[in-house]
Short mmCIF file of C-alpha atoms in Angstrom, two decimals:
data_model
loop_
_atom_site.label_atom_id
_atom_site.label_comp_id
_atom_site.label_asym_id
_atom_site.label_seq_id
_atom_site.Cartn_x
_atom_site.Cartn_y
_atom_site.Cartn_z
CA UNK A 611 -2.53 -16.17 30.94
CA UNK A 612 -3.57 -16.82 27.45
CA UNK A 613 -6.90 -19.78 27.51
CA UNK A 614 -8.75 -21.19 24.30
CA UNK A 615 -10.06 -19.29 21.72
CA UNK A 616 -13.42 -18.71 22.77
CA UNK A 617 -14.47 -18.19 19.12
CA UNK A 618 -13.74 -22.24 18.14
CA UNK A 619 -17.14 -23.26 17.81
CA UNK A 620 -17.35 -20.66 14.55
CA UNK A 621 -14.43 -22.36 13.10
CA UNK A 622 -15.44 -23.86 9.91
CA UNK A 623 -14.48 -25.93 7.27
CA UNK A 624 -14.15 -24.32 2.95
CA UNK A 625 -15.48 -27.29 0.90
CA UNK A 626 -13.47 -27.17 -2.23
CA UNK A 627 -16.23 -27.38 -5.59
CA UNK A 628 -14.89 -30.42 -6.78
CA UNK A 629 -14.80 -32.06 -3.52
CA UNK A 630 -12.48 -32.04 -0.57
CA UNK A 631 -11.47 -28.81 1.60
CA UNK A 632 -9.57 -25.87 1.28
CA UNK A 633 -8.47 -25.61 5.34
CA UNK A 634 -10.26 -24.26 8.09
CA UNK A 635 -11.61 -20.58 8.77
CA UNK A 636 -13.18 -18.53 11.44
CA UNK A 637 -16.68 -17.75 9.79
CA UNK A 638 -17.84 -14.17 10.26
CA UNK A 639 -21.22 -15.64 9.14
CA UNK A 640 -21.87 -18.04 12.28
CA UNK A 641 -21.97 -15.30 14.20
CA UNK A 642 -25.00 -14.58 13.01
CA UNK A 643 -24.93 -10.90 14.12
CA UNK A 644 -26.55 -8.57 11.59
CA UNK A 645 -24.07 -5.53 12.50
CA UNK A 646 -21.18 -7.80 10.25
CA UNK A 647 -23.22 -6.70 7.16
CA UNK A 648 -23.44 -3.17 7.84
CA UNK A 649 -19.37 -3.39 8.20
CA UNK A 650 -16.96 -1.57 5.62
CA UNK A 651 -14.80 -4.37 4.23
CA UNK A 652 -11.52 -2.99 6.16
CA UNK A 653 -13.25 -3.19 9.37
CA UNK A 654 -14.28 -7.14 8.99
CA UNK A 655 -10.58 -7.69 8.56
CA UNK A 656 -9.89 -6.54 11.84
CA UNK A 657 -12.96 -8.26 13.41
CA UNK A 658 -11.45 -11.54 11.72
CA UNK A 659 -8.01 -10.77 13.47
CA UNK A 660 -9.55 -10.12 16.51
CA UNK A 661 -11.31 -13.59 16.58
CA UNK A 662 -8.98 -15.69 15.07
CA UNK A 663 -6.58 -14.44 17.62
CA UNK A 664 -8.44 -14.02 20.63
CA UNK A 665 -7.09 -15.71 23.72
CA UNK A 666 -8.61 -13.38 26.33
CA UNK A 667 -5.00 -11.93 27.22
CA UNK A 668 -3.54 -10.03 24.43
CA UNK A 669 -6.73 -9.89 22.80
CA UNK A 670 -10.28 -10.44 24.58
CA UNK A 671 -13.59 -10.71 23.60
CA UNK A 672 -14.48 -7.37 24.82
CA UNK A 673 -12.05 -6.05 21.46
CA UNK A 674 -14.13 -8.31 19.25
CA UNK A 675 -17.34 -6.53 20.68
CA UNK A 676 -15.57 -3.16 19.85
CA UNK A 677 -15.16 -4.07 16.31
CA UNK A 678 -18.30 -5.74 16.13
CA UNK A 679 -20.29 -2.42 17.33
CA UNK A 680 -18.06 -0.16 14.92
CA UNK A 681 -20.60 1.90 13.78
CA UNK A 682 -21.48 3.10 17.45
CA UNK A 683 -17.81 2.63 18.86
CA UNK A 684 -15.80 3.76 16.45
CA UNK A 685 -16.80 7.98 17.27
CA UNK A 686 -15.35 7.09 20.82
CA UNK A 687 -12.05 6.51 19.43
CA UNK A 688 -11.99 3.45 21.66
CA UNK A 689 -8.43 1.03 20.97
CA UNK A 690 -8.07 -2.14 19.87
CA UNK A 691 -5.15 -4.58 19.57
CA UNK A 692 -4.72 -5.64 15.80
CA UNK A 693 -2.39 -8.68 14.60
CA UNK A 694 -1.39 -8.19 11.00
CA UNK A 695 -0.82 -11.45 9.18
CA UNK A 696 2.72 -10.22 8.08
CA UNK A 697 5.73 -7.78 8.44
CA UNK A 698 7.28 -5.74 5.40
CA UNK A 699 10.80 -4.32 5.57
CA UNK A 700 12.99 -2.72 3.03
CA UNK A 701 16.85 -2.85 3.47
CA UNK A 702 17.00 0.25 5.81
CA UNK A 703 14.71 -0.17 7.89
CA UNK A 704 15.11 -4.30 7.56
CA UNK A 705 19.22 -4.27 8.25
CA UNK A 706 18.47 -3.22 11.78
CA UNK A 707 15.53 -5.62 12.57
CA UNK A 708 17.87 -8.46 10.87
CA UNK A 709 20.30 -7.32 13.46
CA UNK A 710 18.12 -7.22 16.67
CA UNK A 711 17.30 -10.57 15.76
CA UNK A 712 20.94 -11.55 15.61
CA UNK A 713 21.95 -10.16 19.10
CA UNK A 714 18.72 -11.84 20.52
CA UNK A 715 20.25 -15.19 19.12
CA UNK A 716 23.81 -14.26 21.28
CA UNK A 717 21.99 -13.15 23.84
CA UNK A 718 20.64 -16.61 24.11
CA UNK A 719 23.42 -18.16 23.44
CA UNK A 720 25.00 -16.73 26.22
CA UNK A 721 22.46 -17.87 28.42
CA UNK A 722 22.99 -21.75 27.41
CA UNK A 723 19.89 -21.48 25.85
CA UNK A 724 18.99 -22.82 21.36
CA UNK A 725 19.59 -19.83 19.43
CA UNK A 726 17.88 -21.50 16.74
CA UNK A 727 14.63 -20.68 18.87
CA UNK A 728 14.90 -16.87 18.13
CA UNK A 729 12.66 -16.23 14.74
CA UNK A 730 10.30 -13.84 13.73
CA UNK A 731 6.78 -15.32 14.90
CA UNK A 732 4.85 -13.66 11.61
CA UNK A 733 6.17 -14.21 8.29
CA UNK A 734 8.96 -11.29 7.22
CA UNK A 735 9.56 -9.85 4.09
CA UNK A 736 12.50 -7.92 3.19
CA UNK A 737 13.12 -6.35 -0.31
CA UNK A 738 16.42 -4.99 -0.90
CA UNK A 739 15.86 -2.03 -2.94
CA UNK A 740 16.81 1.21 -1.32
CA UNK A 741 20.62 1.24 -2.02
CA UNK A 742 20.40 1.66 -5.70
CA UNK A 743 22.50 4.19 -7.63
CA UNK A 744 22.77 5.86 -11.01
CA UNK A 745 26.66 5.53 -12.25
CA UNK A 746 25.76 4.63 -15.27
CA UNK A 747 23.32 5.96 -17.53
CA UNK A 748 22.12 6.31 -21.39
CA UNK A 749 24.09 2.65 -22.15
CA UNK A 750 23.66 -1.00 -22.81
CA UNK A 751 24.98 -2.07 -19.97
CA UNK A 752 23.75 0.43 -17.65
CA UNK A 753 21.73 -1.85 -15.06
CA UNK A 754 24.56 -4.47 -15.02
CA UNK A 755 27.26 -2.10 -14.25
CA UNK A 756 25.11 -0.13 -11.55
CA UNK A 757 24.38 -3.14 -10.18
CA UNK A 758 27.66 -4.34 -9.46
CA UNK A 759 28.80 -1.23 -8.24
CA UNK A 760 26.10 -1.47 -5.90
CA UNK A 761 27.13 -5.16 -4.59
CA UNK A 762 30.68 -3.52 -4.48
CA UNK A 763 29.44 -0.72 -2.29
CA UNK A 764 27.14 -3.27 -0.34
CA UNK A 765 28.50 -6.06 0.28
CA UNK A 766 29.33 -6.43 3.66
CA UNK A 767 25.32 -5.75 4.19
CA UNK A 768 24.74 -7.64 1.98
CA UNK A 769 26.48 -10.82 3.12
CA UNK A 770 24.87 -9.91 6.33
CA UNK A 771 21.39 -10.26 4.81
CA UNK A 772 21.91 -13.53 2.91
CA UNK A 773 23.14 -14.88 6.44
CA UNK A 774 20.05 -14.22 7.75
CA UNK A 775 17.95 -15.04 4.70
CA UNK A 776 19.46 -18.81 5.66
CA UNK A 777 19.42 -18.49 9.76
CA UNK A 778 15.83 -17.42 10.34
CA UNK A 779 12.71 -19.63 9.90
CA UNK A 780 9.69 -17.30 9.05
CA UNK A 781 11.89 -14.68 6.51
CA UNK A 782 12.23 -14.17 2.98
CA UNK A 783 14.81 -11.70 1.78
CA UNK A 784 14.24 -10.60 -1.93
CA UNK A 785 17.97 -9.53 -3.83
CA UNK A 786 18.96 -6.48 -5.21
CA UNK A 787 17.80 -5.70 -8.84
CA UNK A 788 14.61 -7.37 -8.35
CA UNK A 789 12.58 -3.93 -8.38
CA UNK A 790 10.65 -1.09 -6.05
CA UNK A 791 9.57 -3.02 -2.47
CA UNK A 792 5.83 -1.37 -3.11
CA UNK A 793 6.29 -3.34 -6.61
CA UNK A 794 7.47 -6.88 -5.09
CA UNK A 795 4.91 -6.33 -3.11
CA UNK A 796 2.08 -6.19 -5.26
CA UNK A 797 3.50 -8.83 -7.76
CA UNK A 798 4.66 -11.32 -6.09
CA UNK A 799 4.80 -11.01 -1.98
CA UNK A 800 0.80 -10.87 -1.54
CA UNK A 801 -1.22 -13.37 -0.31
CA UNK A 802 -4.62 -12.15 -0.36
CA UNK A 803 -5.57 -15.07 1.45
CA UNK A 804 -3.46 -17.08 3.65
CA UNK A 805 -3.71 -20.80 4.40
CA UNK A 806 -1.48 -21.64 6.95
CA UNK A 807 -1.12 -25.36 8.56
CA UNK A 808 -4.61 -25.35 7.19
CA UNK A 809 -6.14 -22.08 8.86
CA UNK A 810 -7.10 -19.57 5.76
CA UNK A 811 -7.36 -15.83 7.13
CA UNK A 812 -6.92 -12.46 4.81
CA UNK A 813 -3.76 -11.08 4.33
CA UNK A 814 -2.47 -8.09 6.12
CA UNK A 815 0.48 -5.88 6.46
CA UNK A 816 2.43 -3.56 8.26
CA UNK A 817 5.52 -2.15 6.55
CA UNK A 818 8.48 0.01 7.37
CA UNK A 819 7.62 2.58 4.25
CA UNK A 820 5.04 5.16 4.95
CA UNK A 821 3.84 4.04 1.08
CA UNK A 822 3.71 0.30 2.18
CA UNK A 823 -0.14 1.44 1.56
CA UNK A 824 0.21 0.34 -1.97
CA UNK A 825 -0.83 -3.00 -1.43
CA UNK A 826 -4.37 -1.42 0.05
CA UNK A 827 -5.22 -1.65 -3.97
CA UNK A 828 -5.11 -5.65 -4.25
CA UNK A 829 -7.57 -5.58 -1.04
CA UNK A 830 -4.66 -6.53 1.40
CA UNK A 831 -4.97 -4.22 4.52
CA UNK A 832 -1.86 -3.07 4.91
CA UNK A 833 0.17 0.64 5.86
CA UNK A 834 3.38 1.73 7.01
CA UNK A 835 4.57 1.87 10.94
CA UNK A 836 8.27 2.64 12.81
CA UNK A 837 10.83 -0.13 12.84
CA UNK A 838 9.94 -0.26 17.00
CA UNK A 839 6.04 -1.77 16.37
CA UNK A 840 7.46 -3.27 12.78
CA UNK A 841 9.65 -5.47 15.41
CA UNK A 842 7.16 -5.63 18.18
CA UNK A 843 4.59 -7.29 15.29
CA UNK A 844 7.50 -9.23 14.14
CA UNK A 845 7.62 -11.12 17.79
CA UNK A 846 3.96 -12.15 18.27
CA UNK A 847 3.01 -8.55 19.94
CA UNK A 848 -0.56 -7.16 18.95
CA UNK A 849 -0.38 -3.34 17.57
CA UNK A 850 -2.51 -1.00 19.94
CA UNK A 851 -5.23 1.24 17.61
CA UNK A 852 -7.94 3.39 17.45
CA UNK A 853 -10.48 1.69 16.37
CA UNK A 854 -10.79 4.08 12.80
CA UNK A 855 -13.20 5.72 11.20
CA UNK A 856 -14.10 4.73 7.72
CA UNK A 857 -14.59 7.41 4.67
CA UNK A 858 -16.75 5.74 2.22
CA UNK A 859 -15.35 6.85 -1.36
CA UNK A 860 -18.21 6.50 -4.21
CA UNK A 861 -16.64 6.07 -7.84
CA UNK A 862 -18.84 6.32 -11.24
CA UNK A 863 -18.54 6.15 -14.68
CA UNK A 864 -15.08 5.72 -16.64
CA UNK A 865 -12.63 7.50 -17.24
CA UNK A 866 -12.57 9.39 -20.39
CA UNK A 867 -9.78 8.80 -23.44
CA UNK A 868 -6.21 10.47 -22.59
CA UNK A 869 -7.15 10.57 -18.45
CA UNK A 870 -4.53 8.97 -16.55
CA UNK A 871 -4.01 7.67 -13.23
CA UNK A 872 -1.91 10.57 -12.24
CA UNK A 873 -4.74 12.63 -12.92
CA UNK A 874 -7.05 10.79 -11.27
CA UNK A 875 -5.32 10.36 -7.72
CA UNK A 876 -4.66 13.98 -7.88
CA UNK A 877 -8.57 14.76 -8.04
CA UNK A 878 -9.16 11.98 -5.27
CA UNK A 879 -6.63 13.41 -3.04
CA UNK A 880 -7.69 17.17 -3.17
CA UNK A 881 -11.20 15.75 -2.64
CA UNK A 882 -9.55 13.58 0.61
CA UNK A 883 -7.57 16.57 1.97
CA UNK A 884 -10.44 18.75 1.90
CA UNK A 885 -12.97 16.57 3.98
CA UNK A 886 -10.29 15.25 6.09
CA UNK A 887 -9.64 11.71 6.39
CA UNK A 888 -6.42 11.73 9.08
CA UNK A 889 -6.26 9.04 11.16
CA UNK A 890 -9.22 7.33 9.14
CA UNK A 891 -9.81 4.58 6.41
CA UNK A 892 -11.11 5.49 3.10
CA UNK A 893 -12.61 2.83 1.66
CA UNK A 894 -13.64 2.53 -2.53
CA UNK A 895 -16.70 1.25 -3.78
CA UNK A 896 -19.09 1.96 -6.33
CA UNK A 897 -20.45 0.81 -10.07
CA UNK A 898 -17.09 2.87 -10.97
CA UNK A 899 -14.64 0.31 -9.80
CA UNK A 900 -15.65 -2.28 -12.37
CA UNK A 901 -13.43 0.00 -14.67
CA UNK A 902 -10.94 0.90 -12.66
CA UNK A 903 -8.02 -0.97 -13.16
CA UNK A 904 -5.28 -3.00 -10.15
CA UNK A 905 -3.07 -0.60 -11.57
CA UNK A 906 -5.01 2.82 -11.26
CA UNK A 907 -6.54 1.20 -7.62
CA UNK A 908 -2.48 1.33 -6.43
CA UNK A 909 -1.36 4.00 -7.15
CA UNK A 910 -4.58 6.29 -5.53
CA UNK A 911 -3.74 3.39 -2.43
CA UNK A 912 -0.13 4.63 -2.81
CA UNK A 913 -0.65 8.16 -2.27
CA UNK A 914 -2.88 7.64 0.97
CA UNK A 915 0.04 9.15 2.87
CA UNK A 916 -0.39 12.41 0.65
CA UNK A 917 -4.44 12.74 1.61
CA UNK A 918 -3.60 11.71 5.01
CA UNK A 919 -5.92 8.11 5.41
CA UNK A 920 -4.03 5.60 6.92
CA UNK A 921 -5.04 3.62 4.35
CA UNK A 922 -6.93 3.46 1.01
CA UNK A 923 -8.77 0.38 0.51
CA UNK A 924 -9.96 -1.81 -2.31
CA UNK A 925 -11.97 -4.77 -1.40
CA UNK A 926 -11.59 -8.20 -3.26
CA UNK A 927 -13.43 -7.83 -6.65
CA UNK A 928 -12.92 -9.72 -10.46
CA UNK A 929 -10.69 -7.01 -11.03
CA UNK A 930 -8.46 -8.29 -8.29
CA UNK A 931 -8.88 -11.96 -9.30
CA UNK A 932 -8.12 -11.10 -12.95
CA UNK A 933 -4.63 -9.49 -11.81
CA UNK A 934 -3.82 -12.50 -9.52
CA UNK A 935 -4.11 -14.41 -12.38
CA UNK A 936 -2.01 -12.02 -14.59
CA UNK A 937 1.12 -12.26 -12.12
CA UNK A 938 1.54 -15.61 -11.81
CA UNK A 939 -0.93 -17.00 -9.19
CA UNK A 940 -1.92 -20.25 -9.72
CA UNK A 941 -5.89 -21.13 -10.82
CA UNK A 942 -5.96 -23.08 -7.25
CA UNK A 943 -4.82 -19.95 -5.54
CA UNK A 944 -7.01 -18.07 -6.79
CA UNK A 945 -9.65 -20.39 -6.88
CA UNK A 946 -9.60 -20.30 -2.86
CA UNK A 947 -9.21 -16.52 -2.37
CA UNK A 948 -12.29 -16.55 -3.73
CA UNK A 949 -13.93 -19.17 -2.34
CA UNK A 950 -12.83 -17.94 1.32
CA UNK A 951 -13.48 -14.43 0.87
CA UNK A 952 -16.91 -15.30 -0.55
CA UNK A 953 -17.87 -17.51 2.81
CA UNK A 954 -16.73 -14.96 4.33
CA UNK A 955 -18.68 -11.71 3.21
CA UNK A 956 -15.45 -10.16 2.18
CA UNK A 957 -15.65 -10.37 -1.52
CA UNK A 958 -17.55 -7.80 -3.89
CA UNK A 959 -19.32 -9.24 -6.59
CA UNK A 960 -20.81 -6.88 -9.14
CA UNK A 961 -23.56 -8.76 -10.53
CA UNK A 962 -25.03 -8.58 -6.98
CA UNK A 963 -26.98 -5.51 -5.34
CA UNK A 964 -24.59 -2.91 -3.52
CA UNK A 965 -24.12 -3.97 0.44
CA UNK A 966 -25.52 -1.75 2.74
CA UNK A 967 -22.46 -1.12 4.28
CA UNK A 968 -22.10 1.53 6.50
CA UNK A 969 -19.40 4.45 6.30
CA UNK A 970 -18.54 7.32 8.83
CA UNK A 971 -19.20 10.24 5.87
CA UNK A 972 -19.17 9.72 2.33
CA UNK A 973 -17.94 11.03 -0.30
CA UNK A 974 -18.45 10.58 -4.47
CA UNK A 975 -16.39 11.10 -7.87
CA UNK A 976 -17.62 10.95 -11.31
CA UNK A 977 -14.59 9.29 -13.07
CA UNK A 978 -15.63 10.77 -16.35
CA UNK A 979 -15.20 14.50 -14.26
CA UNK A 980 -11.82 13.76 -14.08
CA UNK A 981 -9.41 16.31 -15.96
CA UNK A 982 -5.65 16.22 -16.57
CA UNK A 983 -3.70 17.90 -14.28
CA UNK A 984 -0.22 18.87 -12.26
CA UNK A 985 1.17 18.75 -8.78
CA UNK A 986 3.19 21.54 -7.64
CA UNK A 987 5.13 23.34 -7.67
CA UNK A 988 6.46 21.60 -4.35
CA UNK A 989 4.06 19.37 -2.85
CA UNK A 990 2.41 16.33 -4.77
CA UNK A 991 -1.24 16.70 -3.23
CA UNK A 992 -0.97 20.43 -4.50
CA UNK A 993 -3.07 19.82 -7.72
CA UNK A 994 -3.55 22.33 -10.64
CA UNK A 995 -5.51 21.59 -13.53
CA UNK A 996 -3.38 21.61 -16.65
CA UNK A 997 -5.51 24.35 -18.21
CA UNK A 998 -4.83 27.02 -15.13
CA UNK A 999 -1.06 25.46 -14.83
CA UNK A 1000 0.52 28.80 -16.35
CA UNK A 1001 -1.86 31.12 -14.50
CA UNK A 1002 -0.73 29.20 -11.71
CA UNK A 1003 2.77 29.33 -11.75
CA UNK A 1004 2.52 33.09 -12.37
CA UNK A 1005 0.78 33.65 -9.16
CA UNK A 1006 3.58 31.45 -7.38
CA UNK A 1007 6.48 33.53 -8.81
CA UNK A 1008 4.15 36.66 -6.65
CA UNK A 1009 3.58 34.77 -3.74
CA UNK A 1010 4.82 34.83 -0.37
CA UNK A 1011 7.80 32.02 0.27
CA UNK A 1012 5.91 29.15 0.78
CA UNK A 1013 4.41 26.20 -0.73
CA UNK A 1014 2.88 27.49 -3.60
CA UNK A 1015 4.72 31.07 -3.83
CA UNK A 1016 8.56 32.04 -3.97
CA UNK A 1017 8.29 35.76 -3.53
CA UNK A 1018 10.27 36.39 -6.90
CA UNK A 1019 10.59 40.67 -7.39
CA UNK A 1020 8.61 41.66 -10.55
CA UNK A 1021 11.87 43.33 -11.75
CA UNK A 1022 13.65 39.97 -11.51
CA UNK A 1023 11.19 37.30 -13.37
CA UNK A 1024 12.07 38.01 -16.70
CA UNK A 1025 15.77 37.25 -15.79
CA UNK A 1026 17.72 34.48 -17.78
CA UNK A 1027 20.77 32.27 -16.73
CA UNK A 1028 23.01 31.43 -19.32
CA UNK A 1029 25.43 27.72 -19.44
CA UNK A 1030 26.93 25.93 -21.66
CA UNK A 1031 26.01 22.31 -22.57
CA UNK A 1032 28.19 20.09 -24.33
CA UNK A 1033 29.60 23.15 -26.35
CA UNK A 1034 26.20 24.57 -26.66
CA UNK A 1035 25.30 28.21 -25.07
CA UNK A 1036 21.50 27.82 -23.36
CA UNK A 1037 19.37 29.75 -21.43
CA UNK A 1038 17.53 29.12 -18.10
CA UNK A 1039 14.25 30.83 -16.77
CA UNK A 1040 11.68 30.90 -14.33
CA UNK A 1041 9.34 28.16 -15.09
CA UNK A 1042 11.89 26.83 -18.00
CA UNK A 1043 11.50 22.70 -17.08
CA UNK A 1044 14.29 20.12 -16.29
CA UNK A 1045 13.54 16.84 -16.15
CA UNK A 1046 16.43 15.11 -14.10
CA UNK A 1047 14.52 11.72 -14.18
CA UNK A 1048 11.27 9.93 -13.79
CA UNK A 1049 10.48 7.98 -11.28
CA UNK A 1050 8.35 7.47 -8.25
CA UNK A 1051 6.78 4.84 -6.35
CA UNK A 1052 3.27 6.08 -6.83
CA UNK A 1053 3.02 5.60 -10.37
CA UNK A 1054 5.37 1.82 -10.18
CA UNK A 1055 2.44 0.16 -10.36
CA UNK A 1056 1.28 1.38 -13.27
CA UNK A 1057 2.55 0.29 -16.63
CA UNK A 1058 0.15 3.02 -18.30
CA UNK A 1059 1.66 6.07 -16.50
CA UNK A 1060 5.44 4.71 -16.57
CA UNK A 1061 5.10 4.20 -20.36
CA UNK A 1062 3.55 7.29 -20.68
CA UNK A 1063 6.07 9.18 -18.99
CA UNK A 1064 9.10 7.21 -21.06
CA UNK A 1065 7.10 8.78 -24.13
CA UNK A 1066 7.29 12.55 -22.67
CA UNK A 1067 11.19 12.20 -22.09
CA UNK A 1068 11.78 10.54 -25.32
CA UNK A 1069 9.99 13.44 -27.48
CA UNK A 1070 11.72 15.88 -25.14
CA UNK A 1071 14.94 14.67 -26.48
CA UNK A 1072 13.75 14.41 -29.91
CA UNK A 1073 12.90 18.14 -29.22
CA UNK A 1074 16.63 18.89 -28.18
CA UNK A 1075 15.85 19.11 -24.43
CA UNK A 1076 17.82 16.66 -21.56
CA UNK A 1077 19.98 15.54 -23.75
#
């Protein structure tokens, strides 16, 4: 049976700085244990989970000593139970959850028992944002008349999801049209900090969207899990884990003039994929992050699937606060992120000397190093620098059938396709290239790199090409 949190008499109050308090919080300081400083910032927000929650039956104080003792524990690939703050669905994955739910409620109801007693126990977000189409393009009206054909194609689910929008306490369903879940996300869904009932603890996530580890660049813990544990968090259950192993990730210097983030997470993740990192953290730090935009920090935490990490982590910095700021978080939001993740040694702060944080192996990138560069030709971690690119794709049209070869006869590469286009005879060869559209959740994030690529299909058509 669960008993009282053994951990209360570290429960302390956040003094606001012009008087009054902020809530509550379970102070990683009063410990006064000297391994909490030698901590990556991922691992103390598990060690704050595992306190705040600990009732010595779903989690005991044995898991906190786990955490606690990372740096010797951790190699043993020991398990802990972890409680993430939150839940993240998207409408495929969240239609069935929003169903479970429902039968659970006739279920109840069936047994004389108050339906109304069946909610999610952590807070649930659902972004609808998967059933998009393209009907309509190169108009006016384009987004208005895809989205109705998508409510028109929809709308039985969709009735079904403003139901339970309305029916369940503890759920927030965001509409159609309002953007890319990874996006909402980031903008708009993230706490940072929570203060709930009083009680402030870091945000964390679990999502049902192996990218879901977008959010790991705004310093919220978060990556993506099957719709069985997404539920099983949903109802108040504690996710088993291996306690991980963190890869410490140095960045320098700036990135030079013309260098985008695409270029950039392709460099980090070649780095990644070489040292292996599956199964692990990887965790940023370094003078080089004081550059290094929310933007460019999301979309290397997007691709953490692609380099294998289960998650790619930011901690809390200015650069974080400034972006909180940007989308719409109030000064007095901010103001206690801060404040709490200051009290409790979770918050970077340049102007101070580097923590002597601890990492399992370590790795380190000179931004200014960083050179442009491709992904293919059929996997995105594949990376080729843009100066080898035709070399490359030579080699490819030689290779063996595989990832980076197609086993195209020598005989047969110089061999052209003709079609007609809108009245107009064109040819087709190897390595000619089509863009069909652009668009991908890594680079969402990242007004830079969208722009940028709006630019390249513009001049293509300026060119005569896509049209």
């Amino acid at each position: 049976m669960a008993s009282e949190n053994p951990f209360r008499s570290i429960l302390k109050a956040l003094e606001k700085p012009d008087g009054g308090e902020f809530g509550n919080y379970y102070s990683l300081p009063a410990l006064n244990d000297p391994r909490i400083d030698k901590l990556p910032y991922s691992i103390r927000i598990l060690l704050e989970s595992a306190i705040r929650n600990c009732d010595e039956f779903q989690v005991k104080s044995k898991d906190v000593e786990k955490i606690l003792d990372w740096e010797n524990t951790s190699p043993k690939q020991v398990e802990i139970p972890f409680k993430p703050a939150r839940v993240l669905l998207q409408d495929f994955t969240g239609v069935p959850a929003v169903v479970d739910l429902a039968c659970m409620r006739d279920a109840m109801n069936n047994l004389g028992g108050d339906s109304n007693k069946i909610n999610p126990l952590v807070p649930v977000d659902l972004v609808i944002d998967h059933s998009v189409q393209v009907d309509v393009a190169r108009s006016e009206n384009a987004v208005q008349a895809n989205m109705e054909l998508e409510f028109q194609r929809n709308k039985e689910r969709f009735a079904f999801l403003k139901w339970g929008s309305n029916a369940f306490h503890n759920m927030l369903v965001v509409p159609p049209g309002s953007g890319i879940v990874h996006q909402v996300n980031l903008e708009y869904l993230a706490r940072v900090v929570f203060n709930t009932n009083g009680l402030l603890y870091p945000d964390s996530v679990v999502g049902t969207d192996s990218h879901t580890t977008m959010i790991d660049g705004l310093g919220v813990a978060g990556w993506g899990v099957g719709g069985i544990e997404a539920e099983a968090t949903m109802l108040g259950q504690p996710m088993s884990m291996v306690l991980p192993g963190v890869v410490g990730f140095k960045l320098t210097g700036k990135l030079r003039d013309g260098m985008t983030a695409t270029d950039l997470v392709l460099t980090v993740t070649q780095m990644l994929r070489k040292h292996g990192v599956v199964g692990k953290f990887v965790e940023f730090h370094g003078e080089g992050m004081r550059e290094l935009s929310l933007a460019d920090r999301a979309t290397i935490a997007n691709m953490s699937p692609e380099y294998g990490a289960t998650m790619g982590f930011f901690p809390v910095d200015h650069v974080t606060l400034q972006y909180l700021r940007l989308t719409g978080r109030s000064d007095d939001t901010v103001s206690m992120i801060e404040a709490y993740l200051r009290a409790n040694k979770m918050f970077v702060d340049y102007s101070e000397p580097e923590s002597k944080t601890v990492y399992s192996s370590c790795l380190e990138l000179n931004l200014e190093d960083v050179e442009p560069c491709v992904s293919g030709p059929k996997r995105p971690h594949d990376r080729v620098p843009l100066k080898e690119m035709k070399a490359d794709w030579h080699s490819c049209l030689d290779n063996r059938v595989g990832f980076k070869g197609f086993a195209v006869p020598k005989e047969a590469q110089s061999k052209a396709v003709e079609f007609n286009f809108n009245g107009t005879t064109a040819q087709l060869r190897h390595g000619d290239v089509v863009i069909a559209a652009i668009t991908s959740c890594t680079n969402t994030s990242n007004p830079s790199v969208m722009l940028g690529a709006a630019l390249v299909a513009k001049k293509a058509c300026d060119l005569g090409l896509e049209v």
